[in-house]
Amino acid sequence: MSSEHVDGREAPPLTETIAPGTATDPDVKSEDAATVSIDGVEVEVPEGSTVIEAIEAVETAGNVPALCYYDRDSSQAEKIGPRSECRTCMVETEEHGMVPSCSFPAEDGLSVSTDAEAATEARDVNLDLVLSDHNLRCTTCGKNGRCELQDASIDNDVEEPRYGVFDDREAYEPLDDSSDFIQIDRNKCILCNRCVEACNDVQVEGVLRMEGSGQDTRIGFQNGAETMEDSTCVSCGHCVTVCPTGSLVEQDIADAATIPLPGFSQKNSIGKSLESSGKETKGPMTRMKSDEPKDLTSEARTEENPGDWL
Ligand code: SF4
Ligand code: SF4
Ligand code: FES
């Protein structure tokens, strides 16, 4: 998160300059099945649950976004986070005070309040902090209408983020439009690390990494490339499917959900973009691990299905 002053607005508070790593976070789940009280409603959750899973099991009074948390519905989600990076999921507990619900174990007997004033305020401040580092141009964004950050902002009645948005800083990174399959707009990245873990821990391709520190933290490539085209990306698209914002978008539908404003597009709204050099045509897209046939052994996969889409 940045702390630059924005004219006419309150400056965001300083945060630590700790760069998120790339490894999967350690398990922080409950060791046993547990009964937890959420806003006074008791719910039983299985072993291995976190507080957010208990919250999701009941109707809660407070709206609890969880922007860097990847939904556990998919079998591979176990390998993605929780990163505990954005703190938009804070709730109050009687036993431990304020905790991030995405990564706090659902301990037996825990009493959670989602609508305690301090918790609501913490979530609001943290959501505004995320937005302060974000290019909030939904109308020209490829994730318009299917964006978790947009949903959280709408659900929490954000009208004007108190710390402004990234636009105010005139410090855009160029849009990386060099790949045929995936477009990267780092000005929309919330550093949740989901893409890095999907790439490294689920796909095991080892293409992406977090690089830099503090305000300069960004997603980058393990081979040191500056563009997607020059990276070792195999175009499986798994990173795109887990990205909660318009930072990673499928090229084919990059403009599908944008509002047609003559002369405005995702690309020229940023102003600068990195284009393909045209020097090399990459092969067809590689399957995502989740799309691989389940009844094939890895041997059979190697012989009969080299892993290409087409
Ligand atoms: S990623 Fe795109 S759709 Fe989502 S909040 Fe940002 S600009 Fe809006
Ligand atoms: S590109 Fe998307 S998935 Fe990756 S860190 Fe940024 S917001 Fe998260
Ligand atoms: S969702 Fe819990 S810290 Fe981001």
Coordinates of C-alpha atoms and ligand atoms in Angstrom, one line a residue:
M1 CA 0.0 0.0 0.0
S2 CA 1.2 3.5 -0.8
S3 CA 1.2 6.4 1.5
E4 CA 1.6 9.3 -0.9
H5 CA -0.4 12.4 -0.1
V6 CA -3.3 13.0 -2.4
D7 CA -4.2 16.7 -2.8
G8 CA -7.3 17.6 -0.9
R9 CA -7.7 14.2 0.7
E10 CA -6.5 12.6 3.8
A11 CA -3.3 10.6 3.0
P12 CA -3.5 6.8 3.6
P13 CA -1.7 5.7 6.7
L14 CA 1.7 4.1 6.3
T15 CA 1.9 0.4 6.2
E16 CA 4.9 -1.9 6.6
T17 CA 7.2 -2.5 3.6
I18 CA 7.0 -6.2 3.6
A19 CA 6.8 -7.8 0.2
P20 CA 4.5 -10.8 -0.1
G21 CA 6.4 -13.9 -0.9
T22 CA 5.5 -16.6 -3.3
A23 CA 5.2 -19.7 -1.2
T24 CA 1.9 -21.1 -0.1
D25 CA 1.0 -19.9 3.3
P26 CA 1.1 -22.3 6.3
D27 CA -2.2 -23.8 7.4
V28 CA -3.9 -21.7 10.0
K29 CA -7.1 -23.7 10.3
S30 CA -8.9 -25.3 13.3
E31 CA -7.6 -28.7 14.3
D32 CA -11.1 -30.1 15.2
A33 CA -14.7 -29.6 14.3
A34 CA -16.0 -26.6 16.1
T35 CA -19.1 -24.7 17.1
V36 CA -18.7 -21.0 16.6
S37 CA -21.1 -18.2 17.3
I38 CA -21.5 -15.7 14.5
D39 CA -23.5 -12.6 15.5
G40 CA -25.2 -14.7 18.1
V41 CA -26.0 -17.6 15.7
E42 CA -24.3 -20.9 16.5
V43 CA -22.9 -22.8 13.6
E44 CA -20.9 -26.1 13.5
V45 CA -18.0 -26.2 11.1
P46 CA -15.8 -29.1 10.2
E47 CA -12.2 -29.6 11.1
G48 CA -9.9 -27.4 9.1
S49 CA -12.3 -24.4 8.9
T50 CA -11.5 -20.8 9.2
V51 CA -13.7 -18.1 10.6
I52 CA -14.8 -16.9 7.2
E53 CA -16.1 -20.3 6.4
A54 CA -18.3 -20.1 9.5
I55 CA -19.4 -16.6 8.5
E56 CA -20.4 -17.9 5.1
A57 CA -22.5 -20.6 6.7
V58 CA -24.9 -18.1 8.3
E59 CA -26.7 -14.9 7.5
T60 CA -24.5 -12.2 8.9
A61 CA -25.4 -8.8 10.1
G62 CA -22.3 -7.1 8.7
N63 CA -21.1 -7.4 5.1
V64 CA -17.7 -9.1 5.2
P65 CA -15.7 -8.8 2.0
A66 CA -12.6 -10.9 1.7
L67 CA -10.6 -9.6 -1.2
C68 CA -7.4 -11.6 -1.0
Y69 CA -9.1 -14.8 0.1
Y70 CA -9.8 -17.3 -2.6
D71 CA -13.1 -19.2 -2.4
R72 CA -12.5 -22.7 -1.2
D73 CA -15.2 -24.3 -3.5
S74 CA -12.6 -25.6 -5.9
S75 CA -10.5 -28.6 -4.9
Q76 CA -7.3 -26.7 -5.9
A77 CA -8.2 -23.7 -3.8
E78 CA -6.5 -25.4 -0.8
K79 CA -3.2 -24.4 -2.5
I80 CA -4.1 -20.8 -2.8
G81 CA -3.7 -18.6 0.3
P82 CA -5.0 -17.3 2.5
R83 CA -2.6 -14.5 2.1
S84 CA -4.0 -12.2 4.8
E85 CA -2.9 -9.3 2.9
C86 CA -5.8 -6.9 2.4
R87 CA -7.5 -7.0 5.8
T88 CA -10.9 -6.3 4.3
C89 CA -12.3 -9.3 6.2
M90 CA -11.7 -8.1 9.8
V91 CA -14.2 -9.2 12.4
E92 CA -14.3 -8.9 16.2
T93 CA -14.0 -11.8 18.5
E94 CA -14.7 -11.9 22.2
E95 CA -11.7 -14.1 22.8
H96 CA -9.0 -12.5 20.6
G97 CA -10.2 -9.0 19.7
M98 CA -10.0 -8.1 16.0
V99 CA -8.9 -10.9 13.6
P100 CA -8.7 -11.4 9.9
S101 CA -11.6 -13.9 9.3
C102 CA -10.0 -15.4 6.1
S103 CA -7.1 -16.9 8.0
F104 CA -8.2 -17.2 11.6
P105 CA -9.0 -20.8 12.7
A106 CA -12.6 -21.5 13.7
E107 CA -11.9 -22.5 17.3
D108 CA -14.5 -24.2 19.3
G109 CA -16.5 -21.7 21.4
L110 CA -15.3 -18.7 19.4
S111 CA -17.7 -15.8 19.5
V112 CA -17.6 -13.6 16.4
S113 CA -19.2 -10.3 15.7
T114 CA -19.3 -9.1 12.1
D115 CA -21.1 -5.9 12.8
A116 CA -19.2 -4.5 15.8
E117 CA -18.5 -0.9 15.1
A118 CA -14.7 -1.3 15.2
A119 CA -14.8 -4.2 12.8
T120 CA -17.0 -2.4 10.3
E121 CA -14.8 0.6 10.5
A122 CA -11.6 -1.5 10.0
R123 CA -13.1 -3.2 7.0
D124 CA -14.2 0.1 5.5
V125 CA -10.8 1.7 6.0
N126 CA -9.0 -1.3 4.6
L127 CA -11.3 -1.5 1.5
D128 CA -10.6 2.2 1.0
L129 CA -6.8 1.5 1.3
V130 CA -7.1 -1.1 -1.4
L131 CA -9.0 1.3 -3.6
S132 CA -6.4 4.0 -3.0
D133 CA -3.9 1.9 -4.8
H134 CA -6.3 1.0 -7.6
N135 CA -7.1 2.4 -11.0
L136 CA -10.9 2.5 -10.5
R137 CA -12.0 2.8 -14.1
C138 CA -14.7 0.2 -14.2
T139 CA -16.3 1.4 -17.4
T140 CA -13.3 0.5 -19.5
C141 CA -12.2 -2.5 -17.5
G142 CA -12.3 -6.1 -18.8
K143 CA -13.6 -7.4 -15.4
N144 CA -16.5 -4.9 -15.3
G145 CA -19.4 -6.9 -13.9
R146 CA -17.4 -9.9 -12.8
C147 CA -15.0 -8.2 -10.4
E148 CA -14.7 -9.0 -6.7
L149 CA -13.3 -5.6 -5.8
Q150 CA -16.3 -3.9 -7.6
D151 CA -18.7 -6.2 -5.8
A152 CA -17.2 -5.5 -2.5
S153 CA -17.3 -1.7 -3.2
I154 CA -20.9 -1.9 -4.2
D155 CA -21.9 -4.1 -1.3
N156 CA -20.2 -1.7 1.2
D157 CA -21.8 1.4 -0.4
V158 CA -18.4 3.0 -1.3
E159 CA -19.2 6.2 -3.0
E160 CA -15.9 8.0 -2.8
P161 CA -12.9 6.1 -1.3
R162 CA -11.6 8.4 1.5
Y163 CA -7.9 8.1 0.3
G164 CA -8.7 8.7 -3.4
V165 CA -7.8 6.2 -6.1
F166 CA -4.5 5.5 -8.0
D167 CA -5.5 7.9 -10.8
D168 CA -4.5 10.8 -8.6
R169 CA -0.9 9.8 -8.6
E170 CA 0.0 9.9 -12.3
A171 CA 2.2 6.9 -11.8
Y172 CA 0.6 4.3 -14.1
E173 CA 2.5 1.2 -15.1
P174 CA 2.1 0.5 -18.8
L175 CA -0.5 -2.1 -19.6
D176 CA 1.1 -5.3 -20.7
D177 CA -0.7 -6.2 -23.9
S178 CA 2.2 -8.3 -25.4
S179 CA 0.6 -11.8 -24.9
D180 CA -2.0 -13.2 -27.3
F181 CA -3.9 -14.7 -24.3
I182 CA -3.5 -12.6 -21.2
Q183 CA -3.5 -8.9 -20.6
I184 CA -1.9 -7.5 -17.5
D185 CA -2.8 -4.1 -15.9
R186 CA -0.7 -3.8 -12.8
N187 CA -2.6 -0.6 -12.0
K188 CA -5.5 -2.7 -10.9
C189 CA -3.5 -5.3 -8.9
I190 CA -4.3 -5.6 -5.2
L191 CA -1.2 -7.9 -4.6
C192 CA -3.4 -10.7 -3.3
N193 CA -0.9 -13.3 -4.6
R194 CA -3.6 -15.6 -5.9
C195 CA -2.2 -15.6 -9.4
V196 CA 1.3 -16.4 -8.1
E197 CA 0.1 -19.4 -6.1
A198 CA -2.2 -20.7 -8.9
C199 CA 0.8 -20.5 -11.3
N200 CA 3.4 -22.0 -8.9
D201 CA 1.5 -24.3 -6.6
V202 CA -1.5 -25.5 -8.7
Q203 CA -0.2 -25.4 -12.3
V204 CA 3.4 -25.9 -11.2
E205 CA 4.6 -23.7 -14.1
G206 CA 6.7 -21.3 -12.0
V207 CA 6.2 -18.3 -14.2
L208 CA 4.9 -15.6 -11.9
R209 CA 6.4 -14.1 -8.7
M210 CA 6.0 -11.1 -6.5
E211 CA 8.9 -8.7 -6.9
G212 CA 10.0 -5.4 -5.3
S213 CA 9.0 -4.2 -1.9
G214 CA 6.7 -1.7 -0.2
Q215 CA 5.1 0.7 -2.6
D216 CA 7.1 -0.9 -5.5
T217 CA 5.8 -4.4 -5.0
R218 CA 4.4 -5.8 -8.2
I219 CA 3.7 -9.1 -10.0
G220 CA 6.6 -10.1 -12.2
F221 CA 8.1 -13.0 -13.9
Q222 CA 10.5 -15.6 -12.4
N223 CA 12.7 -15.4 -15.5
G224 CA 13.1 -11.7 -15.1
A225 CA 11.2 -10.8 -18.2
E226 CA 9.4 -7.4 -18.4
T227 CA 6.5 -8.6 -20.6
M228 CA 4.2 -11.6 -20.6
E229 CA 5.5 -12.3 -24.1
D230 CA 9.0 -12.7 -22.9
S231 CA 8.1 -14.7 -19.8
T232 CA 7.8 -18.5 -19.8
C233 CA 4.0 -18.3 -19.6
V234 CA 2.2 -21.4 -21.2
S235 CA -1.1 -19.5 -21.5
C236 CA -3.1 -21.9 -19.4
G237 CA -5.0 -18.9 -18.0
H238 CA -5.3 -20.2 -14.4
C239 CA -3.9 -16.9 -13.0
V240 CA -6.7 -15.0 -14.8
T241 CA -9.4 -17.2 -13.3
V242 CA -8.3 -16.6 -9.8
C243 CA -7.6 -12.8 -10.1
P244 CA -10.2 -10.9 -8.2
T245 CA -9.8 -7.7 -10.2
G246 CA -9.2 -6.5 -13.8
S247 CA -5.4 -6.9 -13.3
L248 CA -5.4 -10.1 -15.3
V249 CA -7.9 -10.4 -18.2
E250 CA -8.4 -12.9 -21.0
Q251 CA -7.4 -11.0 -24.2
D252 CA -10.4 -12.4 -26.1
I253 CA -12.9 -10.7 -23.8
A254 CA -10.8 -7.8 -22.6
D255 CA -13.3 -5.4 -23.9
A256 CA -16.4 -7.5 -23.7
A257 CA -17.9 -6.0 -20.6
T258 CA -16.7 -2.4 -21.1
I259 CA -19.2 0.4 -21.6
P260 CA -19.0 1.6 -25.2
L261 CA -17.7 5.2 -24.9
P262 CA -16.5 6.5 -28.2
G263 CA -12.7 6.9 -28.1
F264 CA -12.2 5.2 -24.7
S265 CA -10.9 1.7 -24.2
Q266 CA -9.0 -0.2 -21.5
K267 CA -5.8 0.5 -23.4
N268 CA -6.0 4.2 -24.0
S269 CA -7.4 4.8 -20.5
I270 CA -4.0 3.8 -19.2
G271 CA -2.1 5.8 -21.9
K272 CA 0.9 3.5 -22.3
S273 CA 1.0 -0.2 -23.3
L274 CA 3.7 -2.8 -24.0
E275 CA 2.9 -4.5 -27.3
S276 CA 4.0 -7.8 -28.8
S277 CA 7.3 -7.6 -30.6
G278 CA 5.8 -10.1 -33.1
K279 CA 9.1 -12.0 -33.0
E280 CA 7.6 -15.2 -31.9
T281 CA 4.3 -17.0 -32.0
K282 CA 3.6 -19.0 -28.9
G283 CA 2.0 -22.4 -29.1
P284 CA -1.6 -23.1 -28.3
M285 CA -2.8 -22.7 -24.8
T286 CA -1.9 -25.4 -22.2
R287 CA -4.6 -27.0 -20.2
M288 CA -5.4 -25.9 -16.7
K289 CA -4.8 -28.6 -14.3
S290 CA -8.5 -28.6 -13.4
D291 CA -9.4 -29.3 -17.0
E292 CA -7.2 -32.4 -17.3
P293 CA -9.2 -35.7 -17.8
K294 CA -9.5 -37.3 -14.4
D295 CA -9.4 -40.9 -15.5
L296 CA -6.1 -40.7 -17.3
T297 CA -2.9 -41.7 -15.6
S298 CA 0.0 -39.3 -16.0
E299 CA 1.6 -41.8 -18.3
A300 CA -1.5 -41.9 -20.6
R301 CA -1.7 -38.2 -20.4
T302 CA 1.8 -37.9 -21.7
E303 CA 1.2 -40.2 -24.7
E304 CA -2.3 -39.4 -25.7
N305 CA -2.7 -35.8 -24.5
P306 CA 0.4 -33.6 -24.6
G307 CA -1.5 -31.0 -22.7
D308 CA -2.5 -28.7 -25.5
W309 CA -6.0 -27.3 -25.9
L310 CA -6.3 -27.9 -29.6
Ligands
SF4_1 S1 -10.8 -4.1 -11.5 FE1 -12.0 -3.1 -13.0 S2 -14.1 -3.6 -12.6 FE2 -12.9 -4.1 -10.8 S3 -13.0 -2.3 -9.5 FE3 -11.2 -2.1 -10.7 S4 -11.7 -0.9 -12.5 FE4 -13.6 -1.7 -11.6
SF4_2 S1 -2.7 -9.9 -10.7 FE1 -4.7 -10.3 -9.7 S2 -4.4 -12.3 -8.7 FE2 -2.4 -11.5 -9.2 S3 -1.8 -10.4 -7.3 FE3 -2.7 -8.9 -8.6 S4 -4.9 -8.8 -8.1 FE4 -4.0 -10.7 -7.2
FES3 S1 -9.3 -11.5 2.8 FE1 -8.6 -11.7 4.8 S2 -6.9 -10.4 4.8 FE2 -7.6 -10.3 2.7

